[in-house]
Tab-separated table of N, CA and C in Angstrom:
chain	number	residue	atom	x	y	z
Z	175	UNK	N	108.952	76.913	84.442
Z	175	UNK	CA	107.600	77.252	84.058
Z	175	UNK	C	107.393	78.732	84.329
Z	176	UNK	N	106.888	79.460	83.361
Z	176	UNK	CA	106.581	80.853	83.637
Z	176	UNK	C	105.156	80.992	84.139
Z	177	UNK	N	104.207	80.516	83.337
Z	177	UNK	CA	102.818	80.650	83.745
Z	177	UNK	C	102.049	79.417	83.274
Z	178	UNK	N	101.959	78.427	84.162
Z	178	UNK	CA	101.284	77.176	83.832
Z	178	UNK	C	100.270	76.893	84.926
Z	179	UNK	N	99.097	76.407	84.531
Z	179	UNK	CA	98.075	76.037	85.503
Z	179	UNK	C	97.703	74.581	85.241
Z	180	UNK	N	98.054	73.719	86.200
Z	180	UNK	CA	97.696	72.300	86.114
Z	180	UNK	C	96.375	72.106	86.840
Z	181	UNK	N	95.385	71.558	86.149
Z	181	UNK	CA	94.074	71.332	86.763
Z	181	UNK	C	93.689	69.863	86.622
Z	182	UNK	N	93.233	69.278	87.724
Z	182	UNK	CA	92.750	67.894	87.739
Z	182	UNK	C	93.756	66.939	87.096
Z	183	UNK	N	95.012	67.077	87.461
Z	183	UNK	CA	96.076	66.245	86.882
Z	183	UNK	C	96.594	65.249	87.912
Z	184	UNK	N	97.225	64.212	87.404
Z	184	UNK	CA	97.845	63.206	88.263
Z	184	UNK	C	99.340	63.206	87.987
Z	185	UNK	N	100.120	63.382	89.037
Z	185	UNK	CA	101.579	63.294	88.955
Z	185	UNK	C	102.001	62.132	89.845
Z	186	UNK	N	102.611	61.131	89.239
Z	186	UNK	CA	103.026	59.963	90.013
Z	186	UNK	C	104.472	59.643	89.686
Z	187	UNK	N	105.282	59.453	90.742
Z	187	UNK	CA	106.707	59.150	90.619
Z	187	UNK	C	107.430	60.170	89.735
Z	188	UNK	N	107.195	61.449	90.005
Z	188	UNK	CA	107.846	62.525	89.246
Z	188	UNK	C	108.986	63.118	90.066
Z	189	UNK	N	109.884	63.784	89.371
Z	189	UNK	CA	111.018	64.439	90.025
Z	189	UNK	C	111.163	65.828	89.415
Z	190	UNK	N	110.868	66.863	90.202
Z	190	UNK	CA	111.006	68.247	89.763
Z	190	UNK	C	112.301	68.799	90.362
Z	191	UNK	N	113.217	69.254	89.527
Z	191	UNK	CA	114.501	69.772	90.017
Z	191	UNK	C	114.791	71.117	89.366
Z	192	UNK	N	115.271	72.076	90.179
Z	192	UNK	CA	115.649	73.421	89.732
Z	192	UNK	C	114.528	74.099	88.948
Z	193	UNK	N	113.325	74.010	89.456
Z	193	UNK	CA	112.181	74.645	88.792
Z	193	UNK	C	111.997	76.037	89.369
Z	194	UNK	N	111.924	77.012	88.476
Z	194	UNK	CA	111.594	78.381	88.872
Z	194	UNK	C	110.277	78.728	88.194
Z	195	UNK	N	109.346	79.194	88.970
Z	195	UNK	CA	108.027	79.476	88.407
Z	195	UNK	C	107.494	80.761	89.008
Z	196	UNK	N	106.856	81.561	88.181
Z	196	UNK	CA	106.283	82.784	88.725
Z	196	UNK	C	104.777	82.650	88.938
Z	197	UNK	N	104.069	82.161	87.952
Z	197	UNK	CA	102.617	82.033	88.064
Z	197	UNK	C	102.173	80.604	87.775
Z	198	UNK	N	102.834	79.624	88.345
Z	198	UNK	CA	102.458	78.228	88.157
Z	198	UNK	C	101.658	77.757	89.364
Z	199	UNK	N	100.495	77.161	89.079
Z	199	UNK	CA	99.634	76.683	90.150
Z	199	UNK	C	99.133	75.281	89.817
Z	200	UNK	N	98.909	74.494	90.860
Z	200	UNK	CA	98.337	73.157	90.744
Z	200	UNK	C	96.971	73.206	91.422
Z	201	UNK	N	95.906	72.919	90.673
Z	201	UNK	CA	94.555	72.941	91.242
Z	201	UNK	C	93.919	71.560	91.130
Z	202	UNK	N	93.416	71.084	92.247
Z	202	UNK	CA	92.710	69.794	92.301
Z	202	UNK	C	93.541	68.656	91.711
Z	203	UNK	N	94.831	68.670	91.966
Z	203	UNK	CA	95.727	67.640	91.433
Z	203	UNK	C	96.005	66.587	92.506
Z	204	UNK	N	96.391	65.419	92.042
Z	204	UNK	CA	96.844	64.357	92.929
Z	204	UNK	C	98.318	64.133	92.633
Z	205	UNK	N	99.140	64.289	93.657
Z	205	UNK	CA	100.588	64.166	93.487
Z	205	UNK	C	101.057	63.032	94.386
Z	206	UNK	N	101.552	61.959	93.758
Z	206	UNK	CA	101.905	60.742	94.483
Z	206	UNK	C	103.387	60.447	94.280
Z	207	UNK	N	104.091	60.177	95.376
Z	207	UNK	CA	105.506	59.769	95.349
Z	207	UNK	C	106.344	60.682	94.451
Z	208	UNK	N	106.239	61.951	94.676
Z	208	UNK	CA	106.927	62.944	93.850
Z	208	UNK	C	107.915	63.713	94.712
Z	209	UNK	N	109.062	64.065	94.113
Z	209	UNK	CA	110.097	64.821	94.805
Z	209	UNK	C	110.228	66.195	94.151
Z	210	UNK	N	110.199	67.242	94.978
Z	210	UNK	CA	110.453	68.607	94.532
Z	210	UNK	C	111.798	69.012	95.119
Z	211	UNK	N	112.822	69.094	94.280
Z	211	UNK	CA	114.182	69.366	94.750
Z	211	UNK	C	114.638	70.723	94.202
Z	212	UNK	N	115.002	71.636	95.102
Z	212	UNK	CA	115.522	72.956	94.751
Z	212	UNK	C	114.537	73.706	93.845
Z	213	UNK	N	113.289	73.787	94.274
Z	213	UNK	CA	112.267	74.482	93.494
Z	213	UNK	C	111.701	75.642	94.312
Z	214	UNK	N	110.941	76.493	93.631
Z	214	UNK	CA	110.225	77.542	94.358
Z	214	UNK	C	108.715	77.299	94.297
Z	215	UNK	N	108.342	76.029	94.266
Z	215	UNK	CA	106.931	75.646	94.341
Z	215	UNK	C	106.583	75.468	95.818
Z	216	UNK	N	105.839	76.412	96.362
Z	216	UNK	CA	105.527	76.425	97.783
Z	216	UNK	C	104.079	76.031	98.013
Z	217	UNK	N	103.717	75.931	99.258
Z	217	UNK	CA	102.421	75.413	99.667
Z	217	UNK	C	101.250	76.187	99.069
Z	218	UNK	N	101.377	77.503	98.916
Z	218	UNK	CA	100.257	78.290	98.397
Z	218	UNK	C	100.008	78.053	96.901
Z	219	UNK	N	100.911	77.353	96.220
Z	219	UNK	CA	100.728	77.065	94.794
Z	219	UNK	C	99.975	75.753	94.557
Z	220	UNK	N	99.687	75.023	95.626
Z	220	UNK	CA	98.932	73.766	95.532
Z	220	UNK	C	97.547	74.000	96.120
Z	221	UNK	N	96.569	74.195	95.253
Z	221	UNK	CA	95.209	74.543	95.680
Z	221	UNK	C	94.341	73.287	95.608
Z	222	UNK	N	93.820	72.864	96.753
Z	222	UNK	CA	92.967	71.664	96.854
Z	222	UNK	C	93.639	70.430	96.254
Z	223	UNK	N	94.908	70.250	96.511
Z	223	UNK	CA	95.649	69.104	95.969
Z	223	UNK	C	95.817	68.038	97.040
Z	224	UNK	N	95.915	66.807	96.602
Z	224	UNK	CA	96.222	65.687	97.499
Z	224	UNK	C	97.688	65.353	97.316
Z	225	UNK	N	98.480	65.531	98.358
Z	225	UNK	CA	99.914	65.229	98.321
Z	225	UNK	C	100.135	63.940	99.096
Z	226	UNK	N	100.471	62.879	98.383
Z	226	UNK	CA	100.663	61.573	99.004
Z	226	UNK	C	102.118	61.162	98.820
Z	227	UNK	N	102.819	60.992	99.946
Z	227	UNK	CA	104.226	60.587	99.921
Z	227	UNK	C	105.071	61.533	99.049
Z	228	UNK	N	104.845	62.815	99.217
Z	228	UNK	CA	105.543	63.842	98.437
Z	228	UNK	C	106.602	64.498	99.309
Z	229	UNK	N	107.780	64.740	98.718
Z	229	UNK	CA	108.912	65.294	99.463
Z	229	UNK	C	109.350	66.610	98.846
Z	230	UNK	N	109.571	67.609	99.716
Z	230	UNK	CA	110.131	68.896	99.296
Z	230	UNK	C	111.516	69.010	99.914
Z	231	UNK	N	112.543	69.087	99.063
Z	231	UNK	CA	113.923	69.151	99.555
Z	231	UNK	C	114.592	70.407	99.032
Z	232	UNK	N	115.383	71.042	99.895
Z	232	UNK	CA	116.192	72.214	99.546
Z	232	UNK	C	115.383	73.248	98.768
Z	233	UNK	N	114.392	73.841	99.422
Z	233	UNK	CA	113.602	74.877	98.764
Z	233	UNK	C	114.482	76.087	98.476
Z	234	UNK	N	114.174	76.789	97.413
Z	234	UNK	CA	114.965	77.965	97.024
Z	234	UNK	C	114.894	79.014	98.119
Z	235	UNK	N	116.008	79.694	98.324
Z	235	UNK	CA	116.078	80.735	99.345
Z	235	UNK	C	116.046	82.097	98.671
Z	236	UNK	N	115.878	83.128	99.489
Z	236	UNK	CA	115.894	84.489	98.968
Z	236	UNK	C	114.489	85.048	98.852
Z	237	UNK	N	114.365	86.049	98.028
Z	237	UNK	CA	113.103	86.747	97.843
Z	237	UNK	C	112.201	85.939	96.913
Z	238	UNK	N	110.978	85.675	97.354
Z	238	UNK	CA	110.057	84.860	96.565
Z	238	UNK	C	108.814	85.659	96.238
Z	239	UNK	N	109.002	86.798	95.637
Z	239	UNK	CA	107.868	87.643	95.293
Z	239	UNK	C	107.417	87.307	93.885
Z	240	UNK	N	106.128	87.109	93.722
Z	240	UNK	CA	105.571	86.884	92.395
Z	240	UNK	C	105.087	88.223	91.860
Z	241	UNK	N	105.724	88.695	90.811
Z	241	UNK	CA	105.336	89.965	90.222
Z	241	UNK	C	104.282	89.719	89.160
Z	242	UNK	N	103.237	90.496	89.210
Z	242	UNK	CA	102.210	90.409	88.194
Z	242	UNK	C	102.477	91.479	87.155
Z	243	UNK	N	102.219	91.164	85.904
Z	243	UNK	CA	102.473	92.115	84.839
Z	243	UNK	C	101.558	93.327	84.942
Z	244	UNK	N	100.423	93.199	85.614
Z	244	UNK	CA	99.500	94.322	85.763
Z	244	UNK	C	100.084	95.423	86.635
Z	245	UNK	N	101.039	95.094	87.490
Z	245	UNK	CA	101.616	96.068	88.404
Z	245	UNK	C	102.658	96.956	87.749
Z	246	UNK	N	103.082	96.663	86.522
Z	246	UNK	CA	104.108	97.471	85.865
Z	246	UNK	C	103.673	98.922	85.741
Z	247	UNK	N	102.433	99.159	85.343
Z	247	UNK	CA	101.935	100.519	85.198
Z	247	UNK	C	101.880	101.226	86.546
Z	248	UNK	N	101.449	100.515	87.590
Z	248	UNK	CA	101.357	101.128	88.918
Z	248	UNK	C	102.732	101.515	89.457
Z	249	UNK	N	103.734	100.681	89.192
Z	249	UNK	CA	105.089	101.001	89.641
Z	249	UNK	C	105.577	102.267	88.952
Z	250	UNK	N	105.326	102.380	87.639
Z	250	UNK	CA	105.719	103.581	86.898
Z	250	UNK	C	104.971	104.793	87.428
Z	251	UNK	N	103.671	104.650	87.678
Z	251	UNK	CA	102.854	105.769	88.142
Z	251	UNK	C	103.314	106.275	89.502
Z	252	UNK	N	103.604	105.386	90.429
Z	252	UNK	CA	104.073	105.793	91.762
Z	252	UNK	C	105.420	106.505	91.657
Z	253	UNK	N	106.300	105.991	90.815
Z	253	UNK	CA	107.601	106.636	90.625
Z	253	UNK	C	107.428	108.033	90.022
Z	254	UNK	N	106.546	108.156	89.039
Z	254	UNK	CA	106.295	109.443	88.403
Z	254	UNK	C	105.706	110.444	89.395
Z	255	UNK	N	104.727	110.018	90.198
Z	255	UNK	CA	104.126	110.920	91.179
Z	255	UNK	C	105.127	111.321	92.259
Z	256	UNK	N	106.017	110.424	92.625
Z	256	UNK	CA	107.065	110.776	93.588
Z	256	UNK	C	108.000	111.838	93.042
Z	257	UNK	N	108.343	111.720	91.777
Z	257	UNK	CA	109.188	112.736	91.142
Z	257	UNK	C	108.445	114.051	90.985
Z	258	UNK	N	107.168	113.968	90.710
Z	258	UNK	CA	106.356	115.165	90.525
Z	258	UNK	C	106.153	115.927	91.838
Z	259	UNK	N	106.192	115.236	92.952
Z	259	UNK	CA	105.928	115.878	94.244
Z	259	UNK	C	107.023	116.866	94.658
Z	260	UNK	N	108.217	116.734	94.134
Z	260	UNK	CA	109.288	117.671	94.500
Z	260	UNK	C	109.321	118.890	93.585
Z	261	UNK	N	108.469	118.916	92.564
Z	261	UNK	CA	108.463	120.027	91.610
Z	261	UNK	C	108.137	121.379	92.253
Z	262	UNK	N	107.139	121.497	93.133
Z	262	UNK	CA	106.881	122.812	93.744
Z	262	UNK	C	108.071	123.348	94.534
Z	263	UNK	N	108.747	122.504	95.264
Z	263	UNK	CA	109.924	122.954	96.015
Z	263	UNK	C	111.043	123.416	95.102
Z	264	UNK	N	111.220	122.735	93.983
Z	264	UNK	CA	112.252	123.160	93.027
Z	264	UNK	C	111.911	124.505	92.402
Z	265	UNK	N	110.647	124.722	92.088
Z	265	UNK	CA	110.238	126.011	91.510
Z	265	UNK	C	110.411	127.135	92.512
Z	266	UNK	N	109.997	126.922	93.759
Z	266	UNK	CA	110.134	127.962	94.790
Z	266	UNK	C	111.596	128.280	95.055
Z	267	UNK	N	112.434	127.256	95.137
Z	267	UNK	CA	113.852	127.534	95.389
Z	267	UNK	C	114.497	128.259	94.211
Z	268	UNK	N	114.077	127.990	92.981
Z	268	UNK	CA	114.625	128.717	91.827
Z	268	UNK	C	114.193	130.175	91.855
Z	269	UNK	N	112.929	130.442	92.208
Z	269	UNK	CA	112.459	131.828	92.300
Z	269	UNK	C	113.160	132.585	93.422
Z	270	UNK	N	113.359	131.924	94.582
Z	270	UNK	CA	114.060	132.578	95.693
Z	270	UNK	C	115.509	132.875	95.334
Z	271	UNK	N	116.128	131.984	94.572
Z	271	UNK	CA	117.516	132.221	94.177
Z	271	UNK	C	117.622	133.435	93.274
Z	272	UNK	N	116.643	133.648	92.413
Z	272	UNK	CA	116.656	134.834	91.549
Z	272	UNK	C	116.423	136.098	92.356
Z	273	UNK	N	115.522	136.055	93.361
Z	273	UNK	CA	115.207	137.245	94.169
Z	273	UNK	C	116.314	137.564	95.168
Z	274	UNK	N	116.761	136.573	95.933
Z	274	UNK	CA	117.729	136.792	97.005
Z	274	UNK	C	119.156	136.795	96.477
Z	275	UNK	N	119.450	135.934	95.554
Z	275	UNK	CA	120.803	135.810	95.023
Z	275	UNK	C	121.413	134.479	95.442
Z	276	UNK	N	122.285	133.978	94.605
Z	276	UNK	CA	122.881	132.665	94.855
Z	276	UNK	C	123.803	132.662	96.080
Z	277	UNK	N	124.601	133.694	96.237
Z	277	UNK	CA	125.560	133.735	97.345
Z	277	UNK	C	124.841	133.828	98.686
Z	278	UNK	N	123.801	134.633	98.795
Z	278	UNK	CA	123.066	134.767	100.051
Z	278	UNK	C	122.287	133.490	100.385
Z	279	UNK	N	121.831	132.746	99.343
Z	279	UNK	CA	121.119	131.486	99.588
Z	279	UNK	C	122.043	130.451	100.209
Z	280	UNK	N	123.298	130.425	99.832
Z	280	UNK	CA	124.248	129.462	100.393
Z	280	UNK	C	124.531	129.785	101.847
Z	281	UNK	N	124.666	131.035	102.161
Z	281	UNK	CA	125.017	131.459	103.516
Z	281	UNK	C	123.840	131.502	104.385
């Protein structure tokens, strides 16, 4: 599931295996006798849900960061500003190299 929102649903005797989800949430659901095996569906994805006889086995390991598509621009902007911040130092060092000379700058 990439982006699914289950609301007021009933899951009974279900088996979820190898599920990877980024923006999947369960809201006000009733989940009865269900097994979640090797999934990345964690506790914060079940909002006001009733879990009755539900089992979570072998949860996925590693980094579990949910990336929002809105952050793509911010990531680019921070990277751009970081690159822009070294520009004054590059300009000053180029001007000093012309005034002092390349050999004297190394020494």
